[in-house]
Short mmCIF file of C-alpha atoms and ligand atoms in Angstrom, two decimals:
data_model
loop_
_atom_site.label_atom_id
_atom_site.label_comp_id
_atom_site.label_asym_id
_atom_site.label_seq_id
_atom_site.Cartn_x
_atom_site.Cartn_y
_atom_site.Cartn_z
CA UNK A 78 -100.65 19.01 75.48
CA UNK A 79 -102.06 22.16 77.13
CA UNK A 80 -105.28 21.70 79.24
CA UNK A 81 -107.23 23.96 76.79
CA UNK A 82 -106.34 21.71 73.85
CA UNK A 83 -107.28 18.55 75.89
CA UNK A 84 -110.57 20.15 76.85
CA UNK A 85 -111.38 20.97 73.25
CA UNK A 86 -110.54 17.39 72.09
CA UNK A 87 -112.79 15.99 74.90
CA UNK A 88 -115.67 18.30 73.96
CA UNK A 89 -115.30 17.54 70.20
CA UNK A 90 -115.20 13.76 70.91
CA UNK A 91 -118.38 14.07 72.91
CA UNK A 92 -120.23 16.01 70.21
CA UNK A 93 -119.00 13.50 67.60
CA UNK A 94 -120.14 10.55 69.84
CA UNK A 95 -123.60 12.11 70.48
CA UNK A 96 -124.09 12.63 66.78
CA UNK A 97 -122.96 9.10 65.89
CA UNK A 98 -125.30 7.68 68.51
CA UNK A 99 -128.23 9.44 66.98
CA UNK A 100 -127.36 8.32 63.45
CA UNK A 101 -126.75 4.84 64.82
CA UNK A 102 -130.31 4.62 66.08
CA UNK A 103 -131.61 6.00 62.82
CA UNK A 104 -129.69 3.44 60.72
CA UNK A 105 -130.48 0.58 63.02
CA UNK A 106 -134.14 0.90 62.32
CA UNK A 107 -133.85 -0.45 58.71
CA UNK A 108 -132.25 -3.83 57.83
CA UNK A 109 -130.49 -2.34 54.78
CA UNK A 110 -128.60 0.23 56.97
CA UNK A 111 -128.39 -1.76 60.20
CA UNK A 112 -124.72 -2.76 59.84
CA UNK A 113 -123.73 0.87 59.26
CA UNK A 114 -125.77 1.68 62.46
CA UNK A 115 -123.78 -0.87 64.51
CA UNK A 116 -120.54 0.55 63.14
CA UNK A 117 -121.67 4.15 63.94
CA UNK A 118 -122.48 3.10 67.46
CA UNK A 119 -119.02 1.40 68.01
CA UNK A 120 -117.14 4.42 66.59
CA UNK A 121 -119.33 6.74 68.71
CA UNK A 122 -118.57 4.78 71.89
CA UNK A 123 -114.79 4.69 71.05
CA UNK A 124 -114.82 8.54 70.72
CA UNK A 125 -116.64 8.83 73.99
CA UNK A 126 -114.13 6.67 75.75
CA UNK A 127 -111.07 8.36 74.26
CA UNK A 128 -112.53 11.72 75.23
CA UNK A 129 -113.19 10.60 78.80
CA UNK A 130 -109.68 8.98 79.23
CA UNK A 131 -108.13 12.34 78.44
CA UNK A 132 -109.84 13.87 81.49
CA UNK A 133 -107.31 15.68 83.70
CA UNK A 134 -109.10 14.37 86.88
CA UNK A 135 -107.72 10.80 86.08
CA UNK A 136 -104.56 10.31 88.05
CA UNK A 137 -103.98 6.57 87.49
CA UNK A 138 -105.12 4.26 84.68
CA UNK A 139 -104.46 1.07 86.59
CA UNK A 140 -108.15 0.40 87.69
CA UNK A 141 -109.40 1.49 84.26
CA UNK A 142 -107.21 -1.09 82.63
CA UNK A 143 -108.27 -3.80 85.17
CA UNK A 144 -112.02 -3.03 84.65
CA UNK A 145 -111.49 -2.96 80.85
CA UNK A 146 -109.80 -6.34 80.95
CA UNK A 147 -112.56 -7.84 83.15
CA UNK A 148 -115.28 -6.45 80.91
CA UNK A 149 -113.55 -7.81 77.78
CA UNK A 150 -113.14 -11.28 79.34
CA UNK A 151 -116.91 -11.35 80.13
CA UNK A 152 -118.11 -9.50 77.00
CA UNK A 153 -116.46 -11.72 74.35
CA UNK A 154 -118.11 -15.00 75.39
CA UNK A 155 -121.39 -13.20 75.90
CA UNK A 156 -121.27 -11.96 72.32
CA UNK A 157 -121.03 -15.56 71.00
CA UNK A 158 -124.43 -16.76 72.29
CA UNK A 159 -126.80 -18.25 69.67
CA UNK A 160 -129.52 -16.02 68.33
CA UNK A 161 -132.25 -17.72 70.42
CA UNK A 162 -130.39 -16.52 73.58
CA UNK A 163 -130.05 -12.84 72.55
CA UNK A 164 -132.97 -11.70 74.79
CA UNK A 165 -131.24 -13.08 77.95
CA UNK A 166 -127.90 -11.86 76.83
CA UNK A 167 -129.40 -8.26 76.37
CA UNK A 168 -130.89 -8.56 79.88
CA UNK A 169 -127.36 -9.36 81.27
CA UNK A 170 -126.00 -6.32 79.52
CA UNK A 171 -128.69 -4.17 81.15
CA UNK A 172 -127.95 -5.79 84.46
CA UNK A 173 -124.31 -4.75 84.20
CA UNK A 174 -125.27 -1.17 83.01
CA UNK A 175 -127.60 -0.89 86.10
CA UNK A 176 -124.98 -2.17 88.44
CA UNK A 177 -122.33 0.27 87.04
CA UNK A 178 -124.77 3.25 87.51
CA UNK A 179 -125.61 2.09 91.08
CA UNK A 180 -122.04 1.62 91.99
CA UNK A 181 -120.87 5.04 90.61
CA UNK A 182 -123.76 6.70 92.50
CA UNK A 183 -122.79 4.85 95.75
CA UNK A 184 -119.09 5.88 95.30
CA UNK A 185 -119.94 9.46 94.59
CA UNK A 186 -122.30 9.70 97.62
CA UNK A 187 -119.72 8.37 100.05
CA UNK A 188 -116.97 10.59 98.56
CA UNK A 189 -118.96 13.75 98.61
CA UNK A 190 -120.33 12.88 102.06
CA UNK A 191 -116.76 12.77 103.35
CA UNK A 192 -115.82 16.00 101.52
CA UNK A 193 -119.08 17.74 102.63
CA UNK A 194 -119.93 18.47 98.98
CA UNK A 195 -123.47 17.04 98.88
CA UNK A 196 -126.04 19.59 97.77
CA UNK A 197 -129.81 18.79 97.68
CA UNK A 198 -129.64 18.72 93.82
CA UNK A 199 -126.59 16.39 93.72
CA UNK A 200 -128.18 14.13 96.28
CA UNK A 201 -131.41 13.89 94.44
CA UNK A 202 -129.62 13.01 91.21
CA UNK A 203 -127.63 10.34 93.07
CA UNK A 204 -130.69 8.88 94.75
CA UNK A 205 -132.52 8.59 91.32
CA UNK A 206 -129.41 7.11 89.80
CA UNK A 207 -128.98 4.49 92.54
CA UNK A 208 -132.66 3.61 92.73
CA UNK A 209 -132.94 3.02 88.96
CA UNK A 210 -129.48 1.44 88.62
CA UNK A 211 -129.93 -1.12 91.33
CA UNK A 212 -133.57 -2.05 90.36
CA UNK A 213 -132.41 -2.50 86.79
CA UNK A 214 -129.54 -4.65 88.15
CA UNK A 215 -131.62 -7.22 89.94
CA UNK A 216 -134.72 -6.89 87.65
CA UNK A 217 -132.56 -7.71 84.60
CA UNK A 218 -130.87 -10.69 86.31
CA UNK A 219 -134.34 -12.07 87.03
CA UNK A 220 -135.54 -11.46 83.50
CA UNK A 221 -132.30 -13.27 82.19
CA UNK A 222 -132.94 -16.10 84.66
CA UNK A 223 -136.52 -16.52 83.55
CA UNK A 224 -135.60 -16.45 79.88
CA UNK A 225 -132.88 -18.99 80.46
CA UNK A 226 -135.29 -21.03 82.68
CA UNK A 227 -132.87 -21.25 85.63
CA UNK A 228 -135.71 -19.73 87.60
CA UNK A 229 -139.48 -20.63 87.18
CA UNK A 230 -140.91 -18.95 84.20
CA UNK A 231 -144.44 -18.91 85.39
CA UNK A 232 -145.80 -15.73 86.97
CA UNK A 233 -145.19 -15.94 90.80
CA UNK A 234 -148.00 -14.10 92.59
CA UNK A 235 -149.32 -13.65 96.03
CA UNK A 236 -152.16 -11.63 97.64
CA UNK A 237 -151.47 -8.00 98.04
CA UNK A 238 -148.37 -8.24 95.86
CA UNK A 239 -148.75 -4.87 94.19
CA UNK A 240 -149.34 -3.16 97.59
CA UNK A 241 -146.10 -4.67 98.91
CA UNK A 242 -144.18 -3.50 95.79
CA UNK A 243 -145.60 0.02 95.88
CA UNK A 244 -144.85 0.27 99.62
CA UNK A 245 -141.25 -0.62 99.01
CA UNK A 246 -140.96 1.90 96.12
CA UNK A 247 -142.77 4.51 98.33
CA UNK A 248 -140.35 3.94 101.30
CA UNK A 249 -137.37 4.14 99.10
CA UNK A 250 -138.65 7.40 97.42
CA UNK A 251 -139.47 8.96 100.86
CA UNK A 252 -135.95 8.01 102.06
CA UNK A 253 -134.64 9.73 98.93
CA UNK A 254 -136.55 12.89 99.77
CA UNK A 255 -135.28 12.93 103.32
CA UNK A 256 -131.72 12.47 102.04
CA UNK A 257 -132.20 15.35 99.61
CA UNK A 258 -133.15 17.49 102.57
CA UNK A 259 -130.39 16.25 104.84
CA UNK A 260 -127.68 14.42 102.83
CA UNK A 261 -125.81 13.31 105.96
CA UNK A 262 -128.65 10.84 106.98
CA UNK A 263 -126.45 8.04 105.42
CA UNK A 264 -128.29 5.11 106.93
CA UNK A 265 -131.27 6.10 104.63
CA UNK A 266 -128.94 5.71 101.66
CA UNK A 267 -128.50 2.10 102.63
CA UNK A 268 -132.31 1.72 102.89
CA UNK A 269 -132.61 3.11 99.29
CA UNK A 270 -130.02 0.62 98.00
CA UNK A 271 -131.64 -2.43 99.71
CA UNK A 272 -135.14 -1.56 98.76
CA UNK A 273 -134.08 -0.88 95.19
CA UNK A 274 -132.33 -4.30 94.83
CA UNK A 275 -135.38 -5.98 96.39
CA UNK A 276 -137.88 -4.03 94.19
CA UNK A 277 -136.16 -5.19 91.08
CA UNK A 278 -136.74 -8.89 92.09
CA UNK A 279 -140.27 -8.26 93.23
CA UNK A 280 -141.15 -6.41 90.06
CA UNK A 281 -140.23 -9.23 87.78
CA UNK A 282 -141.55 -12.24 89.95
CA UNK A 283 -145.25 -11.80 88.86
CA UNK A 284 -144.45 -11.54 85.13
CA UNK A 285 -144.48 -14.69 83.04
CA UNK A 286 -141.40 -15.72 81.04
CA UNK A 287 -143.03 -15.06 77.72
CA UNK A 288 -143.48 -11.35 78.56
CA UNK A 289 -139.76 -10.98 79.33
CA UNK A 290 -138.81 -9.39 75.94
CA UNK A 291 -141.21 -6.45 76.65
CA UNK A 292 -139.98 -6.23 80.23
CA UNK A 293 -136.26 -6.07 79.05
CA UNK A 294 -137.07 -3.13 76.87
CA UNK A 295 -138.70 -1.43 79.73
CA UNK A 296 -135.71 -2.16 81.93
CA UNK A 297 -133.63 -0.85 79.08
CA UNK A 298 -135.36 2.52 79.45
CA UNK A 299 -134.86 2.45 83.19
CA UNK A 300 -131.07 1.89 82.67
CA UNK A 301 -131.08 4.88 80.25
CA UNK A 302 -132.86 7.11 82.83
CA UNK A 303 -130.32 5.99 85.38
CA UNK A 304 -127.53 7.06 83.07
CA UNK A 305 -129.20 10.42 82.68
CA UNK A 306 -129.19 10.82 86.39
CA UNK A 307 -125.49 9.70 86.43
CA UNK A 308 -124.72 12.34 83.77
CA UNK A 309 -126.12 15.09 86.07
CA UNK A 310 -124.03 13.56 89.01
CA UNK A 311 -120.82 13.54 87.05
CA UNK A 312 -121.65 16.74 85.16
CA UNK A 313 -121.20 14.82 81.94
CA UNK A 314 -123.51 15.96 79.14
CA UNK A 315 -122.64 12.96 76.90
CA UNK A 316 -123.95 10.61 79.47
CA UNK A 317 -127.20 12.65 79.75
CA UNK A 318 -127.54 12.63 75.94
CA UNK A 319 -126.69 8.93 75.53
CA UNK A 320 -128.90 7.97 78.50
CA UNK A 321 -131.85 9.91 77.10
CA UNK A 322 -131.43 8.23 73.74
CA UNK A 323 -131.28 4.89 75.45
CA UNK A 324 -134.10 5.54 77.81
CA UNK A 325 -136.52 6.95 75.16
CA UNK A 326 -135.73 4.21 72.55
CA UNK A 327 -136.34 1.54 75.07
CA UNK A 328 -139.62 3.16 76.07
CA UNK A 329 -140.71 3.52 72.49
CA UNK A 330 -139.84 -0.12 71.74
CA UNK A 331 -141.93 -1.29 74.77
CA UNK A 332 -144.81 0.87 73.54
CA UNK A 333 -144.65 -0.52 70.09
CA UNK A 334 -144.48 -4.08 71.49
CA UNK A 335 -147.43 -3.46 73.79
CA UNK A 336 -149.49 -1.94 71.01
CA UNK A 337 -148.75 -4.75 68.57
CA UNK A 338 -149.85 -7.20 71.38
CA UNK A 339 -152.93 -4.99 72.17
CA UNK A 340 -151.76 -4.88 75.86
CA UNK A 341 -151.33 -1.94 78.05
CA UNK A 342 -148.14 -1.27 79.94
CA UNK A 343 -149.85 -1.95 83.29
CA UNK A 344 -151.11 -5.21 81.92
CA UNK A 345 -147.57 -6.38 81.07
CA UNK A 346 -146.24 -5.21 84.38
CA UNK A 347 -149.02 -6.33 86.65
CA UNK A 348 -151.21 -8.66 84.54
CA UNK A 349 -149.51 -12.01 85.18
CA UNK A 350 -150.17 -12.89 81.54
CA UNK A 351 -148.95 -16.11 80.17
CA UNK A 352 -150.92 -18.30 82.47
CA UNK A 353 -153.08 -20.85 80.65
CA UNK A 354 -156.34 -19.14 79.73
CA UNK A 355 -159.49 -20.77 81.17
CA UNK A 356 -161.77 -22.32 78.61
CA UNK A 357 -164.90 -20.26 77.98
CA UNK A 358 -168.35 -21.50 76.73
CA UNK A 359 -169.35 -25.00 75.67
CA UNK A 360 -166.79 -27.18 74.01
CA UNK A 361 -167.72 -27.56 70.33
CA UNK A 362 -166.13 -30.52 68.47
CA UNK A 363 -164.51 -29.02 65.34
CA UNK A 364 -162.30 -30.74 62.74
CA UNK A 365 -159.51 -29.31 60.84
CA UNK A 366 -158.61 -30.60 57.26
CA UNK A 367 -155.12 -31.91 56.70
CA UNK A 368 -152.77 -32.05 53.74
CA UNK A 369 -149.54 -33.90 52.90
CA UNK A 370 -146.34 -32.13 51.77
CA UNK A 371 -147.01 -33.32 48.24
CA UNK A 372 -150.51 -31.72 48.40
CA UNK A 373 -148.91 -28.48 49.55
CA UNK A 374 -146.30 -28.67 46.75
CA UNK A 375 -149.00 -29.00 44.13
CA UNK A 376 -150.91 -26.12 45.51
CA UNK A 377 -147.87 -23.91 45.60
CA UNK A 378 -146.83 -24.86 42.00
CA UNK A 379 -150.20 -23.80 40.73
CA UNK A 380 -150.21 -20.44 42.49
CA UNK A 381 -149.22 -17.13 41.05
CA UNK A 382 -148.97 -15.22 44.39
CA UNK A 383 -147.66 -16.85 47.66
CA UNK A 384 -147.32 -15.20 51.07
CA UNK A 385 -145.30 -16.91 53.85
CA UNK A 386 -146.24 -15.93 57.40
CA UNK A 387 -143.31 -16.96 59.76
CA UNK A 388 -143.84 -17.16 63.43
CA UNK A 389 -142.36 -18.47 66.68
CA UNK A 390 -142.49 -22.11 65.41
CA UNK A 391 -140.07 -21.22 62.55
CA UNK A 392 -137.57 -20.00 65.23
CA UNK A 393 -138.05 -23.12 67.34
CA UNK A 394 -137.65 -25.45 64.42
CA UNK A 395 -134.79 -23.37 62.97
CA UNK A 396 -136.59 -23.77 59.63
CA UNK A 397 -135.50 -20.57 57.98
CA UNK A 398 -133.01 -22.27 55.52
CA UNK A 399 -135.71 -24.71 54.42
CA UNK A 400 -137.96 -21.68 53.88
CA UNK A 401 -135.28 -20.23 51.63
CA UNK A 402 -135.22 -23.51 49.59
CA UNK A 403 -138.97 -23.38 49.01
CA UNK A 404 -138.67 -19.66 48.28
CA UNK A 405 -135.92 -20.40 45.60
CA UNK A 406 -137.97 -23.14 43.89
CA UNK A 407 -141.06 -20.98 43.69
CA UNK A 408 -139.38 -17.83 42.48
CA UNK A 409 -137.52 -19.93 39.86
CA UNK A 410 -140.98 -20.78 38.47
CA UNK A 411 -141.94 -17.09 38.33
CA UNK A 412 -144.24 -17.25 41.38
CA UNK A 413 -144.45 -14.04 43.35
CA UNK A 414 -143.39 -14.84 46.92
CA UNK A 415 -143.57 -12.44 49.88
CA UNK A 416 -143.01 -12.72 53.58
CA UNK A 417 -145.57 -11.17 55.99
CA UNK A 418 -143.80 -9.62 58.99
CA UNK A 419 -145.96 -9.18 62.13
CA UNK A 420 -144.28 -6.82 64.69
CA UNK A 421 -144.50 -9.25 67.52
CA UNK A 422 -144.13 -12.58 65.62
CA UNK A 423 -141.71 -14.82 67.48
CA UNK A 424 -140.49 -13.76 70.99
CA UNK A 425 -138.34 -10.64 70.49
CA UNK A 426 -138.59 -7.54 68.17
CA UNK A 427 -137.14 -8.24 64.81
CA UNK A 428 -136.96 -12.01 65.48
CA UNK A 429 -138.40 -13.01 62.01
CA UNK A 430 -136.35 -10.37 60.18
CA UNK A 431 -133.13 -11.65 61.73
CA UNK A 432 -133.87 -15.32 60.99
CA UNK A 433 -134.89 -14.66 57.34
CA UNK A 434 -131.89 -12.42 56.90
CA UNK A 435 -129.66 -15.29 58.20
CA UNK A 436 -131.13 -17.51 55.39
CA UNK A 437 -130.42 -14.70 52.80
CA UNK A 438 -134.00 -13.93 51.95
CA UNK A 439 -133.92 -10.61 50.05
CA UNK A 440 -135.09 -7.61 52.28
CA UNK A 441 -137.51 -6.56 49.45
CA UNK A 442 -139.42 -9.76 49.88
CA UNK A 443 -140.25 -8.88 53.52
CA UNK A 444 -143.43 -6.79 53.85
CA UNK A 445 -144.86 -5.18 56.96
CA UNK A 446 -148.29 -6.30 58.28
CA UNK A 447 -150.35 -3.35 57.11
CA UNK A 448 -148.94 -3.46 53.53
CA UNK A 449 -149.33 -7.28 53.10
CA UNK A 450 -152.87 -7.29 54.47
CA UNK A 451 -153.90 -5.20 51.44
CA UNK A 452 -152.54 -7.89 49.09
CA UNK A 453 -153.80 -10.99 50.95
CA UNK A 454 -157.33 -11.20 49.37
CA UNK A 455 -155.58 -11.52 45.93
CA UNK A 456 -153.14 -14.09 47.24
CA UNK A 457 -153.52 -17.72 46.12
CA UNK A 458 -151.72 -19.53 48.89
CA UNK A 459 -150.68 -18.29 52.37
CA UNK A 460 -148.06 -20.57 54.06
CA UNK A 461 -148.25 -20.14 57.85
CA UNK A 462 -144.92 -21.45 59.25
CA UNK A 463 -145.18 -21.92 62.97
CA UNK A 464 -147.23 -18.78 63.56
CA UNK A 465 -150.42 -18.82 65.63
CA UNK A 466 -151.55 -15.87 67.57
CA UNK A 467 -150.48 -13.36 64.84
CA UNK A 468 -152.90 -14.95 62.41
CA UNK A 469 -155.80 -15.64 64.80
CA UNK A 470 -159.05 -13.97 63.38
CA UNK A 471 -160.51 -13.97 66.90
CA UNK A 472 -158.46 -10.89 67.42
CA UNK A 473 -160.73 -9.12 65.02
CA UNK A 474 -164.19 -10.02 66.43
CA UNK A 475 -164.08 -12.05 69.63
CA UNK A 476 -164.39 -9.57 72.46
CA UNK A 477 -163.85 -12.25 75.13
CA UNK A 478 -160.42 -13.30 73.58
CA UNK A 479 -157.26 -12.04 75.35
CA UNK A 480 -155.94 -10.98 72.00
CA UNK A 481 -159.01 -9.06 70.98
CA UNK A 482 -157.95 -5.84 69.20
CA UNK A 483 -154.35 -7.02 68.46
CA UNK A 484 -153.75 -6.23 64.78
CA UNK A 485 -153.13 -9.53 62.92
CA UNK A 486 -152.03 -10.77 59.52
CA UNK A 487 -155.26 -11.61 57.60
CA UNK A 488 -154.17 -15.03 56.46
CA UNK A 489 -157.87 -16.22 56.48
CA UNK A 490 -158.63 -13.75 53.69
CA UNK A 491 -156.35 -15.44 51.09
CA UNK A 492 -157.81 -17.99 48.67
CA UNK A 493 -156.12 -20.84 50.45
CA UNK A 494 -154.31 -21.15 53.73
CA UNK A 495 -151.78 -23.95 54.73
CA UNK A 496 -150.65 -23.99 58.32
CA UNK A 497 -147.58 -25.87 59.39
CA UNK A 498 -147.28 -26.85 63.02
CA UNK A 499 -146.84 -29.94 65.11
CA UNK A 500 -150.23 -30.19 66.74
CA UNK A 501 -153.41 -28.20 67.50
CA UNK A 502 -151.57 -26.78 70.60
CA UNK A 503 -152.08 -23.14 71.26
CA UNK A 504 -149.45 -20.50 70.95
CA UNK A 505 -148.26 -17.82 73.46
CA UNK A 506 -151.64 -16.48 74.33
CA UNK A 507 -152.90 -19.96 75.21
CA UNK A 508 -156.01 -19.83 73.06
CA UNK A 509 -157.46 -21.87 70.24
CA UNK A 510 -157.08 -20.46 66.68
CA UNK A 511 -160.27 -20.60 64.50
CA UNK A 512 -158.08 -20.09 61.35
CA UNK A 513 -157.20 -23.75 61.60
CA UNK A 514 -160.91 -24.81 61.30
CA UNK A 515 -161.70 -22.38 58.44
CA UNK A 516 -162.98 -23.92 55.18
CA UNK A 517 -160.06 -22.63 53.18
CA UNK A 518 -157.42 -23.83 55.63
CA UNK A 519 -155.38 -26.98 55.49
CA UNK A 520 -153.14 -28.31 58.30
CA UNK A 521 -149.78 -29.75 57.54
CA UNK A 522 -148.86 -31.39 60.88
CA UNK A 523 -145.11 -31.88 61.77
CA UNK A 524 -141.90 -30.00 62.60
CA UNK A 525 -141.64 -26.94 60.36
CA UNK A 526 -138.12 -27.71 59.31
CA UNK A 527 -138.94 -31.33 58.40
CA UNK A 528 -142.12 -30.38 56.53
CA UNK A 529 -140.67 -27.64 54.60
CA UNK A 530 -137.74 -29.92 53.71
CA UNK A 531 -140.33 -32.40 52.30
CA UNK A 532 -142.11 -29.63 50.41
CA UNK A 533 -138.75 -28.38 48.94
CA UNK A 534 -137.83 -31.98 47.90
CA UNK A 535 -141.18 -32.40 46.28
CA UNK A 536 -140.74 -29.13 44.43
CA UNK A 537 -137.29 -30.29 43.14
CA UNK A 538 -139.11 -33.32 41.80
CA UNK A 539 -137.60 -35.72 44.41
CA UNK A 540 -141.14 -36.75 45.76
CA UNK A 541 -142.16 -36.14 49.35
CA UNK A 542 -143.03 -39.50 50.46
CA UNK A 543 -146.38 -37.87 51.57
CA UNK A 544 -148.50 -40.25 49.25
P1 NAP B 835 -147.27 -18.36 68.84
O1 NAP B 835 -148.62 -17.75 68.94
O2 NAP B 835 -146.49 -18.40 70.09
O3 NAP B 835 -147.29 -19.77 68.22
C1 NAP B 835 -146.21 -20.54 67.85
C2 NAP B 835 -146.69 -21.89 67.29
O4 NAP B 835 -145.47 -22.47 66.75
C3 NAP B 835 -147.24 -22.77 68.27
O5 NAP B 835 -148.69 -22.81 68.23
C4 NAP B 835 -146.62 -24.11 68.02
O6 NAP B 835 -147.53 -25.11 67.71
C5 NAP B 835 -145.74 -23.81 66.82
N1 NAP B 835 -144.48 -24.51 66.86
C6 NAP B 835 -143.66 -24.65 67.96
N2 NAP B 835 -142.60 -25.42 67.59
C7 NAP B 835 -142.70 -25.79 66.29
C8 NAP B 835 -142.01 -26.56 65.43
N3 NAP B 835 -140.77 -27.10 65.70
N4 NAP B 835 -142.47 -26.79 64.14
C9 NAP B 835 -143.67 -26.20 63.76
N5 NAP B 835 -144.37 -25.41 64.62
C10 NAP B 835 -143.93 -25.16 65.85
O7 NAP B 835 -146.26 -17.50 67.85
P2 NAP B 835 -146.60 -16.28 66.92
O8 NAP B 835 -147.75 -16.43 66.03
O9 NAP B 835 -145.27 -15.97 66.36
O10 NAP B 835 -146.97 -15.12 68.00
C11 NAP B 835 -146.03 -14.55 68.85
C12 NAP B 835 -146.71 -14.36 70.15
O11 NAP B 835 -145.68 -14.11 71.20
C13 NAP B 835 -147.75 -13.33 70.19
O12 NAP B 835 -148.85 -13.66 71.06
C14 NAP B 835 -147.02 -12.10 70.82
O13 NAP B 835 -147.87 -11.18 71.46
C15 NAP B 835 -146.08 -12.83 71.88
N6 NAP B 835 -144.91 -12.04 72.28
C16 NAP B 835 -144.06 -11.63 71.19
C17 NAP B 835 -143.02 -10.81 71.56
C18 NAP B 835 -142.01 -10.29 70.53
O14 NAP B 835 -141.31 -9.35 70.75
N7 NAP B 835 -142.02 -10.83 69.27
C19 NAP B 835 -142.76 -10.62 72.87
C20 NAP B 835 -143.56 -11.05 73.92
C21 NAP B 835 -144.66 -11.83 73.51
P3 NAP B 835 -147.30 -26.60 67.98
O15 NAP B 835 -146.75 -26.80 69.47
O16 NAP B 835 -148.55 -27.36 67.63
O17 NAP B 835 -146.17 -26.99 66.96
#
């Protein structure tokens, strides 16, 4: 094939890949089209790889084959982790992405230094790539470690921590500027690498394990920005496009998560949230009313409209299939059953959607928070399955609450609310939930899977053993 034809094929494959990446993101945003989105992403990436492999600069394929074999050997077992381990698996993928960007930048710097090809622009792009790449690498490894609980999940803080971190970042940035002015100052390149690696670790240390999903999506955007810089270094527009898509989607996702939790970016990154909140005010003895599975079965059978609010407890108990059984029993009786989806219910974006989809709950039954809140005053029974913070009315009126201002699902506005959980223990935010003490709320204490199993049994006429 003539070089002109090869060049055209490469260009075409890059345009195709960029278009498919954009469609992929679009399709991934809706459950109905998500599978198509994944496929578009895979086809796009294949087109990008084929286009790159045709590049005339490649003189031997040996190392590419070795790297591909190694990547496949690590990637296949990583793809088989259970759903609950997806956040840490994603963090590991970002770590590898960051490491790849850092290594490419390091290789290009040493090569061009030898060939005397470093310009201020090229060096600046390399420094940005290396800085973001290596900090994403160690930061993501730390995030994965916290989520897997191989390192302490509690925030590790010390006095002056933020000053130390900013000083490290500042020295790395100044070294980068000096390098851009005089690219031959190679010891400074070493300083940038070491400080970036250290900064990644120090950035994650003060953040609690429960905030890791938000941190991972922030790291995702750093990895994307690093790829943009790599695209400029390698003069590859597809990398610039894909990196920009990756970086902006990660950033938007972090913003959505922060807004849904009513937290600012700085609060997530520097707030050391997730520590047990100190009790405020005098302790008032309050009692919650309880119910048995048979009581709940009777209430549900007499309802015309039921809304299920799933939360982190449903994920812990793996109760989604029992939820499906109850859903089947109720819809068979002509009862209208909907699922209220809070954007940050559970511990990762889309956590509830994925679990409910696994149990084959129809997509149409899943309703977003704002839409379901309109219907809740006309709802007969709200069944809260292991959700806590996302239904805490304190978010609406208690200015001293750490979740004040967070939009919630108005479960308290329904005629009757039943909350299934094991105890009165708080959820992620570490605070009491006044919903559980409301006049129209009944508590069903126990593991969500076991309790829903009892309710389903009672609904099928098998009795629950609750009486
Ligand atoms: P939550 O406030 O963390 O509460 C979960 C509740 O589930 C707990 O109170 C717990 O009570 C109960 N539970 C645990 N295991 C259970 C079991 N086996 N059976 C029954 N209940 C069980 O959960 P949420 O309402 O879903 O709220 C999510 C929180 O995570 C929010 O504060 C959000 O800001 C935060 N967050 C979310 C994301 C995200 O992307 N989704 C990311 C970071 C942070 P018991 O121990 O008494 O059973």
